[in-house]
Amino acid sequence: MDLILTNIGVLATPLGKQAQKGPAQQNIFLQEEMAVGMEGETIAWVGPARKAPKAKEVLDCRGGLVTPGLVDAHTHLTFGGWRHHEMAQKLAGMDYLDILRAGGGILSTVAATRAASLEELVEKGTQLLEEMLSFGTTTCEVKSGYGLSTQEELKQLQVTRSLGAIQPIELVSTFMGAHAIPAEYKENREGYLALLCDEMLPAVWESELAEYCDVFCETAVFSIEETRQILQRARELGFDLKGHMDEIDPIGGAELAGEMGLVSAEHLIQASDSGIQAMAKAGTVAVLLPCTSFYLDKPYARARDMIAAGTAVAVATDFNPGSSPNLNLQLAMNLACLKYKLTPAQALTAVTLNGAAAIGRAEQVGSIEVGKQADLLIWNAPDLDYIFYRYGSNLVNTVIKKGTVALTR
Ligand code: NIG
Ligand code: FE
């Protein structure tokens, strides 16, 4: 054995290689006096501490909680500028879609992202990922969608590719050219849809820079019919599919996600009962984003109803410069307990195995089991409840990525 973790206070992990739905979301492995051994990048042994095999290196967890590395299944990580100037508009009562309709919001970040060079975006992304790693994120999904032209979307996706190669967090790339109608197509929606379907999607697929395609299906953004058209085209090309659904207005996004069998539907604040049923039937993972509800002062998605219906729930940050300028997944975990009323066990599954399933990585990461990649966290916490009870502090002590200590604090 190369490395063994000893003196673990509690080992807490979901089990399996697929999303845990319904009652299974609660069924985690929770045990004291355990040890975990790693060989190279892989978990090679899990068992009672007294039976632990010899290893070249021993890491003393000093009685701390050990969990899988966190999986942030929904971020818009690469962008130019910030949007702190919207604070005054928000405080004056303008809401998220009003700001977007007035040409601000996503569109102001599009202007700033187009103005930034690839190198500048990589530099900025590197710093953000370093911060994310310190909060315990070891795998992260990254969406494009601030370029909104073929060339600028490819630039943004290239930034994600470069970032994946130069720092420890593994990145899963999603093309989101359907994030907004860019200013130059304001009077020509049809033109932008044609560009998306006939030029951007094929070019991105050809570039191999993205695995998933996502669409912002929302009032004043992309309608249900437009979303269906874009996702169908993406599916024909070979993309796996996601959707920003029913975030602000209930327009039937969850129903569409179920009908089309998307891998995941995200936000879902306003998802209807029939939409939730449709998703459960299709096995679509619900990626819920409590930091966005908090930041936009909107209701919280009905996480418990989704679990009761048999849908797998994942929780992510939605890190972006507008609706969720927070990259700390621990805060989303706190809100998942306090606002969604998930149990610590359900919430842990939501930010590990179910997050991994939402981005097609459940066979590799998301749980502490022999054969999985050795991505683990040692916490400054005596047990699982503690990390959901304390909030506002970074409780991660050590991050292990692919069997190597990536960070200790
Ligand atoms: O997930 N809803 C659409 N997209 C992002 C926000 C992006 C932005 O405001 O820049 C979200 O909330
Ligand atoms: Fe988002």
PDB file of N, CA and C in Angstrom, residues 248-305:
ATOM      1  N   ILE A 248     -36.795  30.161 -12.680  1.00  0.00           N
ATOM      2  CA  ILE A 248     -37.484  31.365 -12.198  1.00  0.00           C
ATOM      3  C   ILE A 248     -38.992  31.261 -12.440  1.00  0.00           C
ATOM      4  N   ASP A 249     -39.369  30.811 -13.632  1.00  0.00           N
ATOM      5  CA  ASP A 249     -40.794  30.645 -13.929  1.00  0.00           C
ATOM      6  C   ASP A 249     -41.093  29.181 -14.241  1.00  0.00           C
ATOM      7  N   PRO A 250     -42.268  28.698 -13.835  1.00  0.00           N
ATOM      8  CA  PRO A 250     -42.629  27.294 -14.096  1.00  0.00           C
ATOM      9  C   PRO A 250     -43.132  27.150 -15.532  1.00  0.00           C
ATOM     10  N   ILE A 251     -42.263  26.808 -16.460  1.00  0.00           N
ATOM     11  CA  ILE A 251     -42.701  26.746 -17.860  1.00  0.00           C
ATOM     12  C   ILE A 251     -42.685  25.318 -18.416  1.00  0.00           C
ATOM     13  N   GLY A 252     -42.524  24.338 -17.551  1.00  0.00           N
ATOM     14  CA  GLY A 252     -42.574  22.958 -18.039  1.00  0.00           C
ATOM     15  C   GLY A 252     -41.208  22.379 -18.370  1.00  0.00           C
ATOM     16  N   GLY A 253     -40.171  22.956 -17.806  1.00  0.00           N
ATOM     17  CA  GLY A 253     -38.812  22.467 -18.078  1.00  0.00           C
ATOM     18  C   GLY A 253     -38.555  21.081 -17.516  1.00  0.00           C
ATOM     19  N   ALA A 254     -39.065  20.828 -16.308  1.00  0.00           N
ATOM     20  CA  ALA A 254     -38.846  19.501 -15.702  1.00  0.00           C
ATOM     21  C   ALA A 254     -39.554  18.429 -16.529  1.00  0.00           C
ATOM     22  N   GLU A 255     -40.750  18.757 -17.050  1.00  0.00           N
ATOM     23  CA  GLU A 255     -41.472  17.799 -17.902  1.00  0.00           C
ATOM     24  C   GLU A 255     -40.638  17.481 -19.145  1.00  0.00           C
ATOM     25  N   LEU A 256     -40.077  18.534 -19.733  1.00  0.00           N
ATOM     26  CA  LEU A 256     -39.265  18.327 -20.946  1.00  0.00           C
ATOM     27  C   LEU A 256     -38.037  17.470 -20.621  1.00  0.00           C
ATOM     28  N   ALA A 257     -37.413  17.736 -19.455  1.00  0.00           N
ATOM     29  CA  ALA A 257     -36.238  16.959 -19.047  1.00  0.00           C
ATOM     30  C   ALA A 257     -36.587  15.477 -18.961  1.00  0.00           C
ATOM     31  N   GLY A 258     -37.750  15.175 -18.363  1.00  0.00           N
ATOM     32  CA  GLY A 258     -38.188  13.787 -18.251  1.00  0.00           C
ATOM     33  C   GLY A 258     -38.507  13.202 -19.617  1.00  0.00           C
ATOM     34  N   GLU A 259     -39.261  13.973 -20.396  1.00  0.00           N
ATOM     35  CA  GLU A 259     -39.670  13.484 -21.727  1.00  0.00           C
ATOM     36  C   GLU A 259     -38.454  13.154 -22.592  1.00  0.00           C
ATOM     37  N   MET A 260     -37.432  14.014 -22.541  1.00  0.00           N
ATOM     38  CA  MET A 260     -36.253  13.787 -23.389  1.00  0.00           C
ATOM     39  C   MET A 260     -35.207  12.905 -22.705  1.00  0.00           C
ATOM     40  N   GLY A 261     -35.435  12.559 -21.441  1.00  0.00           N
ATOM     41  CA  GLY A 261     -34.469  11.718 -20.731  1.00  0.00           C
ATOM     42  C   GLY A 261     -33.110  12.377 -20.578  1.00  0.00           C
ATOM     43  N   LEU A 262     -33.107  13.628 -20.124  1.00  0.00           N
ATOM     44  CA  LEU A 262     -31.826  14.314 -19.926  1.00  0.00           C
ATOM     45  C   LEU A 262     -31.049  13.632 -18.796  1.00  0.00           C
ATOM     46  N   VAL A 263     -29.735  13.742 -18.843  1.00  0.00           N
ATOM     47  CA  VAL A 263     -28.910  13.212 -17.748  1.00  0.00           C
ATOM     48  C   VAL A 263     -29.242  13.974 -16.466  1.00  0.00           C
ATOM     49  N   SER A 264     -29.375  15.303 -16.594  1.00  0.00           N
ATOM     50  CA  SER A 264     -29.701  16.102 -15.412  1.00  0.00           C
ATOM     51  C   SER A 264     -30.556  17.294 -15.802  1.00  0.00           C
ATOM     52  N   ALA A 265     -31.383  17.736 -14.840  1.00  0.00           N
ATOM     53  CA  ALA A 265     -32.082  19.010 -14.975  1.00  0.00           C
ATOM     54  C   ALA A 265     -31.691  19.817 -13.756  1.00  0.00           C
ATOM     55  N   GLU A 266     -31.464  21.113 -13.942  1.00  0.00           N
ATOM     56  CA  GLU A 266     -30.799  21.901 -12.918  1.00  0.00           C
ATOM     57  C   GLU A 266     -31.651  23.099 -12.511  1.00  0.00           C
ATOM     58  N   HIS A 267     -31.489  23.545 -11.311  1.00  0.00           N
ATOM     59  CA  HIS A 267     -32.272  24.619 -10.661  1.00  0.00           C
ATOM     60  C   HIS A 267     -33.606  24.077 -10.134  1.00  0.00           C
ATOM     61  N   LEU A 268     -34.637  24.009 -11.043  1.00  0.00           N
ATOM     62  CA  LEU A 268     -35.911  23.347 -10.699  1.00  0.00           C
ATOM     63  C   LEU A 268     -36.654  23.981  -9.521  1.00  0.00           C
ATOM     64  N   ILE A 269     -36.408  25.264  -9.261  1.00  0.00           N
ATOM     65  CA  ILE A 269     -37.089  25.923  -8.132  1.00  0.00           C
ATOM     66  C   ILE A 269     -38.601  25.832  -8.306  1.00  0.00           C
ATOM     67  N   GLN A 270     -39.052  25.978  -9.546  1.00  0.00           N
ATOM     68  CA  GLN A 270     -40.501  26.008  -9.806  1.00  0.00           C
ATOM     69  C   GLN A 270     -41.010  24.719 -10.452  1.00  0.00           C
ATOM     70  N   ALA A 271     -40.252  23.643 -10.346  1.00  0.00           N
ATOM     71  CA  ALA A 271     -40.677  22.392 -11.006  1.00  0.00           C
ATOM     72  C   ALA A 271     -42.036  21.944 -10.479  1.00  0.00           C
ATOM     73  N   SER A 272     -42.899  21.502 -11.391  1.00  0.00           N
ATOM     74  CA  SER A 272     -44.259  21.072 -11.015  1.00  0.00           C
ATOM     75  C   SER A 272     -44.240  19.616 -10.552  1.00  0.00           C
ATOM     76  N   ASP A 273     -45.352  19.178  -9.971  1.00  0.00           N
ATOM     77  CA  ASP A 273     -45.458  17.774  -9.559  1.00  0.00           C
ATOM     78  C   ASP A 273     -45.294  16.845 -10.757  1.00  0.00           C
ATOM     79  N   SER A 274     -45.952  17.197 -11.873  1.00  0.00           N
ATOM     80  CA  SER A 274     -45.858  16.285 -13.024  1.00  0.00           C
ATOM     81  C   SER A 274     -44.424  16.281 -13.570  1.00  0.00           C
ATOM     82  N   GLY A 275     -43.755  17.432 -13.482  1.00  0.00           N
ATOM     83  CA  GLY A 275     -42.358  17.488 -13.927  1.00  0.00           C
ATOM     84  C   GLY A 275     -41.471  16.603 -13.067  1.00  0.00           C
ATOM     85  N   ILE A 276     -41.693  16.665 -11.756  1.00  0.00           N
ATOM     86  CA  ILE A 276     -40.900  15.839 -10.835  1.00  0.00           C
ATOM     87  C   ILE A 276     -41.142  14.350 -11.129  1.00  0.00           C
ATOM     88  N   GLN A 277     -42.390  14.003 -11.367  1.00  0.00           N
ATOM     89  CA  GLN A 277     -42.711  12.595 -11.694  1.00  0.00           C
ATOM     90  C   GLN A 277     -42.014  12.171 -12.990  1.00  0.00           C
ATOM     91  N   ALA A 278     -42.048  13.053 -13.969  1.00  0.00           N
ATOM     92  CA  ALA A 278     -41.452  12.721 -15.270  1.00  0.00           C
ATOM     93  C   ALA A 278     -39.951  12.494 -15.124  1.00  0.00           C
ATOM     94  N   MET A 279     -39.313  13.326 -14.309  1.00  0.00           N
ATOM     95  CA  MET A 279     -37.863  13.174 -14.098  1.00  0.00           C
ATOM     96  C   MET A 279     -37.548  11.870 -13.376  1.00  0.00           C
ATOM     97  N   ALA A 280     -38.377  11.547 -12.374  1.00  0.00           N
ATOM     98  CA  ALA A 280     -38.153  10.308 -11.619  1.00  0.00           C
ATOM     99  C   ALA A 280     -38.238   9.110 -12.573  1.00  0.00           C
ATOM    100  N   LYS A 281     -39.238   9.141 -13.446  1.00  0.00           N
ATOM    101  CA  LYS A 281     -39.462   8.037 -14.368  1.00  0.00           C
ATOM    102  C   LYS A 281     -38.282   7.881 -15.339  1.00  0.00           C
ATOM    103  N   ALA A 282     -37.740   9.016 -15.755  1.00  0.00           N
ATOM    104  CA  ALA A 282     -36.658   8.983 -16.754  1.00  0.00           C
ATOM    105  C   ALA A 282     -35.282   8.740 -16.117  1.00  0.00           C
ATOM    106  N   GLY A 283     -35.191   8.848 -14.787  1.00  0.00           N
ATOM    107  CA  GLY A 283     -33.879   8.713 -14.145  1.00  0.00           C
ATOM    108  C   GLY A 283     -33.011   9.953 -14.320  1.00  0.00           C
ATOM    109  N   THR A 284     -33.647  11.101 -14.534  1.00  0.00           N
ATOM    110  CA  THR A 284     -32.918  12.372 -14.665  1.00  0.00           C
ATOM    111  C   THR A 284     -32.505  12.858 -13.277  1.00  0.00           C
ATOM    112  N   VAL A 285     -31.230  13.177 -13.100  1.00  0.00           N
ATOM    113  CA  VAL A 285     -30.762  13.672 -11.794  1.00  0.00           C
ATOM    114  C   VAL A 285     -31.177  15.140 -11.638  1.00  0.00           C
ATOM    115  N   ALA A 286     -31.724  15.487 -10.480  1.00  0.00           N
ATOM    116  CA  ALA A 286     -32.070  16.877 -10.175  1.00  0.00           C
ATOM    117  C   ALA A 286     -30.853  17.543  -9.541  1.00  0.00           C
ATOM    118  N   VAL A 287     -30.265  18.511 -10.238  1.00  0.00           N
ATOM    119  CA  VAL A 287     -29.118  19.235  -9.672  1.00  0.00           C
ATOM    120  C   VAL A 287     -29.654  20.536  -9.074  1.00  0.00           C
ATOM    121  N   LEU A 288     -29.685  20.600  -7.757  1.00  0.00           N
ATOM    122  CA  LEU A 288     -30.304  21.736  -7.066  1.00  0.00           C
ATOM    123  C   LEU A 288     -29.235  22.706  -6.560  1.00  0.00           C
ATOM    124  N   LEU A 289     -29.594  23.997  -6.574  1.00  0.00           N
ATOM    125  CA  LEU A 289     -28.599  25.054  -6.394  1.00  0.00           C
ATOM    126  C   LEU A 289     -29.071  26.047  -5.333  1.00  0.00           C
ATOM    127  N   PRO A 290     -28.925  25.674  -4.066  1.00  0.00           N
ATOM    128  CA  PRO A 290     -29.497  26.498  -3.004  1.00  0.00           C
ATOM    129  C   PRO A 290     -28.833  27.860  -2.850  1.00  0.00           C
ATOM    130  N   CYS A 291     -27.564  27.989  -3.263  1.00  0.00           N
ATOM    131  CA  CYS A 291     -26.895  29.296  -3.140  1.00  0.00           C
ATOM    132  C   CYS A 291     -27.572  30.313  -4.063  1.00  0.00           C
ATOM    133  N   THR A 292     -28.115  29.844  -5.190  1.00  0.00           N
ATOM    134  CA  THR A 292     -28.788  30.738  -6.128  1.00  0.00           C
ATOM    135  C   THR A 292     -30.120  31.209  -5.543  1.00  0.00           C
ATOM    136  N   SER A 293     -30.849  30.306  -4.906  1.00  0.00           N
ATOM    137  CA  SER A 293     -32.092  30.722  -4.229  1.00  0.00           C
ATOM    138  C   SER A 293     -31.772  31.777  -3.178  1.00  0.00           C
ATOM    139  N   PHE A 294     -30.723  31.522  -2.427  1.00  0.00           N
ATOM    140  CA  PHE A 294     -30.311  32.456  -1.379  1.00  0.00           C
ATOM    141  C   PHE A 294     -29.967  33.819  -1.981  1.00  0.00           C
ATOM    142  N   TYR A 295     -29.139  33.785  -3.046  1.00  0.00           N
ATOM    143  CA  TYR A 295     -28.606  35.041  -3.574  1.00  0.00           C
ATOM    144  C   TYR A 295     -29.650  35.842  -4.344  1.00  0.00           C
ATOM    145  N   LEU A 296     -30.578  35.135  -5.022  1.00  0.00           N
ATOM    146  CA  LEU A 296     -31.636  35.847  -5.760  1.00  0.00           C
ATOM    147  C   LEU A 296     -32.866  36.070  -4.878  1.00  0.00           C
ATOM    148  N   ASP A 297     -32.788  35.608  -3.642  1.00  0.00           N
ATOM    149  CA  ASP A 297     -33.907  35.727  -2.711  1.00  0.00           C
ATOM    150  C   ASP A 297     -35.170  35.097  -3.305  1.00  0.00           C
ATOM    151  N   LYS A 298     -35.004  33.880  -3.802  1.00  0.00           N
ATOM    152  CA  LYS A 298     -36.105  33.121  -4.423  1.00  0.00           C
ATOM    153  C   LYS A 298     -36.435  31.924  -3.518  1.00  0.00           C
ATOM    154  N   PRO A 299     -37.539  31.245  -3.807  1.00  0.00           N
ATOM    155  CA  PRO A 299     -37.846  30.048  -3.015  1.00  0.00           C
ATOM    156  C   PRO A 299     -36.784  28.952  -3.214  1.00  0.00           C
ATOM    157  N   TYR A 300     -36.817  27.976  -2.347  1.00  0.00           N
ATOM    158  CA  TYR A 300     -35.894  26.838  -2.435  1.00  0.00           C
ATOM    159  C   TYR A 300     -36.601  25.679  -3.149  1.00  0.00           C
ATOM    160  N   ALA A 301     -35.862  24.978  -3.989  1.00  0.00           N
ATOM    161  CA  ALA A 301     -36.438  23.853  -4.738  1.00  0.00           C
ATOM    162  C   ALA A 301     -36.977  22.799  -3.761  1.00  0.00           C
ATOM    163  N   ARG A 302     -37.943  22.006  -4.219  1.00  0.00           N
ATOM    164  CA  ARG A 302     -38.613  21.025  -3.335  1.00  0.00           C
ATOM    165  C   ARG A 302     -37.832  19.712  -3.292  1.00  0.00           C
ATOM    166  N   ALA A 303     -36.668  19.782  -2.684  1.00  0.00           N
ATOM    167  CA  ALA A 303     -35.761  18.637  -2.693  1.00  0.00           C
ATOM    168  C   ALA A 303     -36.395  17.384  -2.076  1.00  0.00           C
ATOM    169  N   ARG A 304     -37.080  17.588  -0.974  1.00  0.00           N
ATOM    170  CA  ARG A 304     -37.646  16.396  -0.311  1.00  0.00           C
ATOM    171  C   ARG A 304     -38.751  15.755  -1.135  1.00  0.00           C
ATOM    172  N   ASP A 305     -39.551  16.583  -1.793  1.00  0.00           N
ATOM    173  CA  ASP A 305     -40.592  16.019  -2.673  1.00  0.00           C
ATOM    174  C   ASP A 305     -39.945  15.233  -3.812  1.00  0.00           C
TER     175      ASP A 305
END
